[in-house]
Every structure is written in structure tokens, then in C-alpha cells.
CSV table of C-alpha atoms in Angstrom, one decimal:
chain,number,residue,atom,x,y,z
A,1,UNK,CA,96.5,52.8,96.6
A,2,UNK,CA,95.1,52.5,93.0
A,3,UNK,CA,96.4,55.6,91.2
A,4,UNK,CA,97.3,56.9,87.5
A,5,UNK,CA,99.6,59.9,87.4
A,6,UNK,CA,100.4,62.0,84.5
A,7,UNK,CA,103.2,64.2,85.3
A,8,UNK,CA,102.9,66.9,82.5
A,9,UNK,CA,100.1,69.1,82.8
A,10,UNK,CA,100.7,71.0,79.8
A,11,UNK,CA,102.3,70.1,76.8
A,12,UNK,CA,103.4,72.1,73.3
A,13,UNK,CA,104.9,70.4,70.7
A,14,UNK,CA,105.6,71.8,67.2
A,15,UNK,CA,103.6,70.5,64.1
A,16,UNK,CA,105.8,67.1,62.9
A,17,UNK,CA,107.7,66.9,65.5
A,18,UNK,CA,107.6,63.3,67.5
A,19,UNK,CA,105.3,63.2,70.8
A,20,UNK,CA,105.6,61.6,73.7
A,21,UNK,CA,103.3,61.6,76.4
A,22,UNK,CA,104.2,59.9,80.5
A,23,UNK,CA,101.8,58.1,82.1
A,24,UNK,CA,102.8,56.0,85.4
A,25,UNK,CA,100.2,53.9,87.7
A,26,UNK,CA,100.0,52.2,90.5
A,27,UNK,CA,97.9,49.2,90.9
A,28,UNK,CA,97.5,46.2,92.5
A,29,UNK,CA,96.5,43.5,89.8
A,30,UNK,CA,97.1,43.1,87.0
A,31,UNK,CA,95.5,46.0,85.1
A,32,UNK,CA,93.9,47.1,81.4
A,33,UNK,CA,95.5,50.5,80.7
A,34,UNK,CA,94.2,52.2,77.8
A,35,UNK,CA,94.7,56.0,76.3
A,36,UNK,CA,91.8,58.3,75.8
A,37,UNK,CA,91.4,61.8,74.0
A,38,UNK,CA,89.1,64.6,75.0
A,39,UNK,CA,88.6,67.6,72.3
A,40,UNK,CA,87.0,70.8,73.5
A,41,UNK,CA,83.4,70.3,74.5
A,42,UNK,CA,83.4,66.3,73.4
A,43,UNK,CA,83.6,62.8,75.5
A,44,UNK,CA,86.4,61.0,75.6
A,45,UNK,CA,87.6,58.9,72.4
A,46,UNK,CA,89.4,55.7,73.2
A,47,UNK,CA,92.9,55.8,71.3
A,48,UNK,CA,94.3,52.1,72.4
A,49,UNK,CA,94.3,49.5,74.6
A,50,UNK,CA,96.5,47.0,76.5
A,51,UNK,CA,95.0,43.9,77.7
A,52,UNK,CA,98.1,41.3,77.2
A,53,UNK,CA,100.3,39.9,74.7
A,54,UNK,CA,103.1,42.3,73.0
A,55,UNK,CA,103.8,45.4,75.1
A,56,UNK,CA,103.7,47.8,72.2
A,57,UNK,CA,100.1,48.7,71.3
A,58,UNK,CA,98.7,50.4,68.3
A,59,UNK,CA,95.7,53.1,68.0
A,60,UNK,CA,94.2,55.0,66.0
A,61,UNK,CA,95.0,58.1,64.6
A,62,UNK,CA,98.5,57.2,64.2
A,63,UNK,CA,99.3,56.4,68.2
A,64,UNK,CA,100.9,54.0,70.0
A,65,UNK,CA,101.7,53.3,73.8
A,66,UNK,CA,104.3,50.8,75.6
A,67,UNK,CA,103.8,49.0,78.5
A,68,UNK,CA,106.9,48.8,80.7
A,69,UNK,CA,105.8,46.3,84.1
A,70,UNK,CA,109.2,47.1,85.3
A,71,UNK,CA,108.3,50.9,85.4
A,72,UNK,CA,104.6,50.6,85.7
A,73,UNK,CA,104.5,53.1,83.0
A,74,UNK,CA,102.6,53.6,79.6
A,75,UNK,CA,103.4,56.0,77.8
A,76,UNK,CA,101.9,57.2,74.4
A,77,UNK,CA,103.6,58.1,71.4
A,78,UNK,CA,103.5,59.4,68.0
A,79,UNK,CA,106.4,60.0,65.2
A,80,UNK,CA,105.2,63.0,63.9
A,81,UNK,CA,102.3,65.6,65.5
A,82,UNK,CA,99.4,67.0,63.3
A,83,UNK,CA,97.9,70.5,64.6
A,84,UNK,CA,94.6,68.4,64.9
A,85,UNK,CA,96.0,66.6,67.2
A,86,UNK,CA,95.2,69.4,70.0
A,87,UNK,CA,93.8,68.1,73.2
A,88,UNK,CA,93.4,66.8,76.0
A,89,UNK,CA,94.7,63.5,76.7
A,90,UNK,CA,94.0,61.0,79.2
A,91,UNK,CA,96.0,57.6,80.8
A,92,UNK,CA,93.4,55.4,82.5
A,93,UNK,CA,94.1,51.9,84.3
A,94,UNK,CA,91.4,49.4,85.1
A,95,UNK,CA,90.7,45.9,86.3
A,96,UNK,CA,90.1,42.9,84.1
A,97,UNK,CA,86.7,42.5,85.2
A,98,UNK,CA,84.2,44.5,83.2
A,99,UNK,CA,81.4,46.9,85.4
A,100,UNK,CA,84.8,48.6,87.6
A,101,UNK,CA,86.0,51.7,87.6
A,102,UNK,CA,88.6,52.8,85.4
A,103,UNK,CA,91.2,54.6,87.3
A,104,UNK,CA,92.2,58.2,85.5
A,105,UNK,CA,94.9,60.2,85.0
A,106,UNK,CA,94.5,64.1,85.8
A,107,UNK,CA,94.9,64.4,82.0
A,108,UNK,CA,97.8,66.3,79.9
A,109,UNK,CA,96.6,69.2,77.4
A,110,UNK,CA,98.3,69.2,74.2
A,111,UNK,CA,98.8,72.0,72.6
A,112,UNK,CA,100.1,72.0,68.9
A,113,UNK,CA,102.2,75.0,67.2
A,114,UNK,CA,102.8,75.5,63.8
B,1,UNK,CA,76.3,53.0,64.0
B,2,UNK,CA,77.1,51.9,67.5
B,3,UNK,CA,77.3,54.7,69.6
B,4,UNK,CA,76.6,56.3,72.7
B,5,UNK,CA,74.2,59.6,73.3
B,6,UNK,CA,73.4,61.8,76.0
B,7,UNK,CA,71.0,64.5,75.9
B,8,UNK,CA,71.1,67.4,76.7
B,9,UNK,CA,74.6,68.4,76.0
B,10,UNK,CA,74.0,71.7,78.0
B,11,UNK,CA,72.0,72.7,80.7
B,12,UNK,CA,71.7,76.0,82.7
B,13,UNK,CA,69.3,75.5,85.3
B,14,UNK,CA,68.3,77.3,88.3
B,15,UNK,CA,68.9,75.9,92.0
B,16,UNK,CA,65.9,73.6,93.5
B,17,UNK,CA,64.9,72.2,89.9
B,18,UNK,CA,64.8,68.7,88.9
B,19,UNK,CA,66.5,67.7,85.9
B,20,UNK,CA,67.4,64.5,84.6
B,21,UNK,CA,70.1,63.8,82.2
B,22,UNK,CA,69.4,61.2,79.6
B,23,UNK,CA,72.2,58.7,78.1
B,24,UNK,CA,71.1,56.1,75.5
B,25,UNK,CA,73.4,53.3,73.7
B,26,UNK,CA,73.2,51.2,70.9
B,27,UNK,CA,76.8,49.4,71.6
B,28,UNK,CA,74.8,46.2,73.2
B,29,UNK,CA,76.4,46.5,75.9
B,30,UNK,CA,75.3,45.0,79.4
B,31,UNK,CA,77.4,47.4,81.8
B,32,UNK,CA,77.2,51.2,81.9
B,33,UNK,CA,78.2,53.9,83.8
B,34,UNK,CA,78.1,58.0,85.3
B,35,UNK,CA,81.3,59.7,85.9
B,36,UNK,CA,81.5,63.5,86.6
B,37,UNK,CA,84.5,65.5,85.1
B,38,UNK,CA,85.7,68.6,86.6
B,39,UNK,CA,88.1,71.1,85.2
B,40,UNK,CA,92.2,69.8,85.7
B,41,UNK,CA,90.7,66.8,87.6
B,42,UNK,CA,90.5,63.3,87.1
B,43,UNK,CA,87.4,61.6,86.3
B,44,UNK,CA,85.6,60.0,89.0
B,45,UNK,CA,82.9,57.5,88.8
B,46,UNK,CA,79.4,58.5,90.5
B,47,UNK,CA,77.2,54.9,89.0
B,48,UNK,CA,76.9,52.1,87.3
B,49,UNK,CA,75.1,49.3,86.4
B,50,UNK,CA,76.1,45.6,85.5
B,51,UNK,CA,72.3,45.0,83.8
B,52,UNK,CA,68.8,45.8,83.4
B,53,UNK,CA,67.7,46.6,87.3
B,54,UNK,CA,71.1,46.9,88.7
B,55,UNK,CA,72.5,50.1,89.7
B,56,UNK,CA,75.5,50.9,92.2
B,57,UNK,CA,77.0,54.0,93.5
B,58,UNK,CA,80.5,54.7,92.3
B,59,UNK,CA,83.4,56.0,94.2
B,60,UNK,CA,82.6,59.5,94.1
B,61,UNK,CA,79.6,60.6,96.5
B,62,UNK,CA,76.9,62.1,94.7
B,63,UNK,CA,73.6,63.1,95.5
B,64,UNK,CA,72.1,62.1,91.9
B,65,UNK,CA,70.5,58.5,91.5
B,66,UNK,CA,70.1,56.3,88.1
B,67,UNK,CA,67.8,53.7,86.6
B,68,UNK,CA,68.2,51.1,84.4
B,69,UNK,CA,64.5,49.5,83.1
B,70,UNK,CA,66.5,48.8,79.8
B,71,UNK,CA,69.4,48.0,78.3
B,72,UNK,CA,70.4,50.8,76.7
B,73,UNK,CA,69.1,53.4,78.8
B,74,UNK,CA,71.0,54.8,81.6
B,75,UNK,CA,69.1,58.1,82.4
B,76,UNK,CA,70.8,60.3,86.4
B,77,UNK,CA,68.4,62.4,87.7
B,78,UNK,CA,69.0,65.1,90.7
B,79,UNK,CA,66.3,65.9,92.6
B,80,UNK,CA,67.3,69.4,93.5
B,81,UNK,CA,70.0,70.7,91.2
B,82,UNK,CA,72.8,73.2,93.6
B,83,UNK,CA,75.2,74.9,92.3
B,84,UNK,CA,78.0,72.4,93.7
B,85,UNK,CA,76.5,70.0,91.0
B,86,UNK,CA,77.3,71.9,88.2
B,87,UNK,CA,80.4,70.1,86.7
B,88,UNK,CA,80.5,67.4,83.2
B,89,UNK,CA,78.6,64.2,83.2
B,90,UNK,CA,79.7,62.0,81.1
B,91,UNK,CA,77.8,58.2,80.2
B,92,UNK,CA,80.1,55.0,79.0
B,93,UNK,CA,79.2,51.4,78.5
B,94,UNK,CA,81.7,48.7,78.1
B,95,UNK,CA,81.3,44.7,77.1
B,96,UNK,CA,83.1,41.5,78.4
B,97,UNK,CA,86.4,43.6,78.7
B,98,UNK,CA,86.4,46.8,80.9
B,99,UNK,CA,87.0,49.4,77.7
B,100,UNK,CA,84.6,51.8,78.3
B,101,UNK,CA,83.2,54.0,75.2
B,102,UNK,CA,82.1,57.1,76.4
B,103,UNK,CA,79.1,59.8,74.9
B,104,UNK,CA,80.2,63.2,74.3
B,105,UNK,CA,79.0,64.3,77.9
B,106,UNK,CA,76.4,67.2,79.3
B,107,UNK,CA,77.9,70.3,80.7
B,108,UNK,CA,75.6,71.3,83.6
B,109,UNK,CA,75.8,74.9,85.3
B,110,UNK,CA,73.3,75.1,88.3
B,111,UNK,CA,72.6,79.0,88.9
């Protein structure tokens, strides 16, 4: 079975300290995995992407995710947390072929202290 | 600016009514889609569309139905709103890839 899990629910992590976020899937093709961010009351912003090529990806806001096959994982980073940085974030796999489903995560909520 | 819209982005309305919730983009996109987000839970696709006068039903079972006469509207309409409908409805639209770009959603609480 298609599936993205995100095994922290909850998250707090102290203003400049390093982040790291856990996302795992399971999925029979070859996916796209990407990394989206939800503030309060918004959509969902699309951090990065992973379509091929090198396995470490870079995003905005400062972000980056690696793709391990081996581990089916791809997890997001970032070197040093900004208290705007507060949210919720989501892991989400999908097939090559445009007009699918993308496959989410259940989401992990960031929170930020100072 | 490319971007996505949806409209409204919150609607109390009472049980019976017919609303329709409208989503717009100016990405040029071909394919767009419904999901519904609920609290703690994953997204879950309810439509989509590859093109003007295609629609499918997503994963998720949903009472709601969508049209697509053009391009770059995407508008889901419920016939009779119930309470188990109210939840987040969020619109996207992705290009050749499948990276979807999403609009900032409509919170609807059926009373």
C-alpha cells in the first residue's frame, strides 16, 4: 500500500538550533516526494522537490531534504530554526505522471521557542 | 502573479443549503484538483480534472461534484451542505510534473 508516514506529531525546537524533520514512504514506483508548509489558517506552500538527479534537494526558506532509496525516507532539514518558522509541515509522495494524487503525510507541527 | 484563489475562505452555513466553493488559477495549468483537510489528518483527494470538461472523483468519497468549462476555473459545489461536510477544502493545479500549488483553502462549518 501507497503510504507517507511522519512519525513526530509534535515538534519544539529552540530558536537557532538545527531541525530535522522524518518522513518515510512507501510506494511502489518510483515517486516525486516533495515537502510542503501549512501556517495557521493558509494552504499549503511547497518548500522542495525531488524529481531525480542528486539526492540532496534545496528549498526555500533556507530548507533542504535527502532522499535515502535505501531507507525510503526524506527527511527535511534546516541548520538553524527562525521563530517564523512555526507550522505545520507536510511530507507528500506522488507519481511521475501529472493529474494523480499526491500521497500525504499526517503532518508534524512545529513549534518554535525562544 | 501566478497564483491560485479560492473564494470564500470561510463559510458558516446552515444544513440543507447549497453552496459552491469557487477556485480560480492563473498558473496555466491544465490539471487541477479538490482535497479536503481535516484536523491531525492527512489530506485526501475528493476531484480532479486533467482539462477543460474532464473531471474525476478522487480517492476520498464525497458527496460534492466539480466542473471544469475553463481552464482556470475549478468551482465544487454540494447540493445540501450537512454537518459531516464541514472540514477544509483546499484547490491545487500542477503542470507536466505532478507538483501541485495549492490556494489558501476555505474553512466550511455546516451548522
Amino acid at each position: 500500500a501507497q503510504s507517507v508516514t511522519q512519525p513526530d506529531i509534535h515538534i519544539t525546537v529552540s530558536e537557532g538550533a538545527s531541525l530535522e524533520l522524518r518522513c518515510n514512504y512507501s510506494y511502489g514506483a518510483t515517486p516525486y516526494l516533495f515537502w510542503y508548509v501549512q501556517s495557521p489558517g493558509q494552504g499549503l506552500q511547497l518548500l522542495l522537490k525531488y524529481f531525480s538527479g542528486d539526492t540532496l534537494v534545496q528549498g526555500i526558506k533556507g530548507f533542504e531534504a535527502e532522499f535515502k532509496r535505501s531507507q525510503s525516507s526524506f527527511n527535511l532539514r534546516k541548520p538553524s530554526v527562525h521563530w517564523s518558522d512555526a507550522a505545520e509541515y507536510f511530507c507528500a509522495v506522488g507519481a511521475q505522471q501529472a493529474g494523480t494524487a499526491l500521497i500525504f503525510g499526517k503532518g508534524t507541527t512545529l513549534s518554535v521557542s525562544s | 502573479e501566478a497564483d491560485i484563489y479560492q473564494t470564500p475562505r470561510y463559510l458558516v452555513i446552515g444544513t440543507g443549503k447549497k453552496i459552491t466553493l469557487e477556485c480560480s488559477q492563473t498558473m496555466g495549468h491544465d490539471k487541477m484538483y479538490w482535497y479536503q483537510q481535516d484536523p491531525g489528518m492527512e489530506l485526501h483527494l475528493i476531484h480532479y480534472s486533467y482539462g477543460v470538461n474532464s473531471t474525476e472523483k478522487g480517492d476520498l468519497s464525497s458527496e460534492s461534484t466539480v466542473s471544469r468549462i475553463r481552464t482556470e476555473h475549478f468551482p465544487l459545489t454540494l447540493e445540501s451542505a450537512r454537518p459531516s461536510h464541514t472540514s477544509q477544502y483546499l484547490c491545487a493545479s500542477s503542470g507536466e510534473r505532478n507538483e501541485q500549488y495549492f490556494g489558501p483553502g476555505t474553512r466550511l462549518t455546516v451548522t
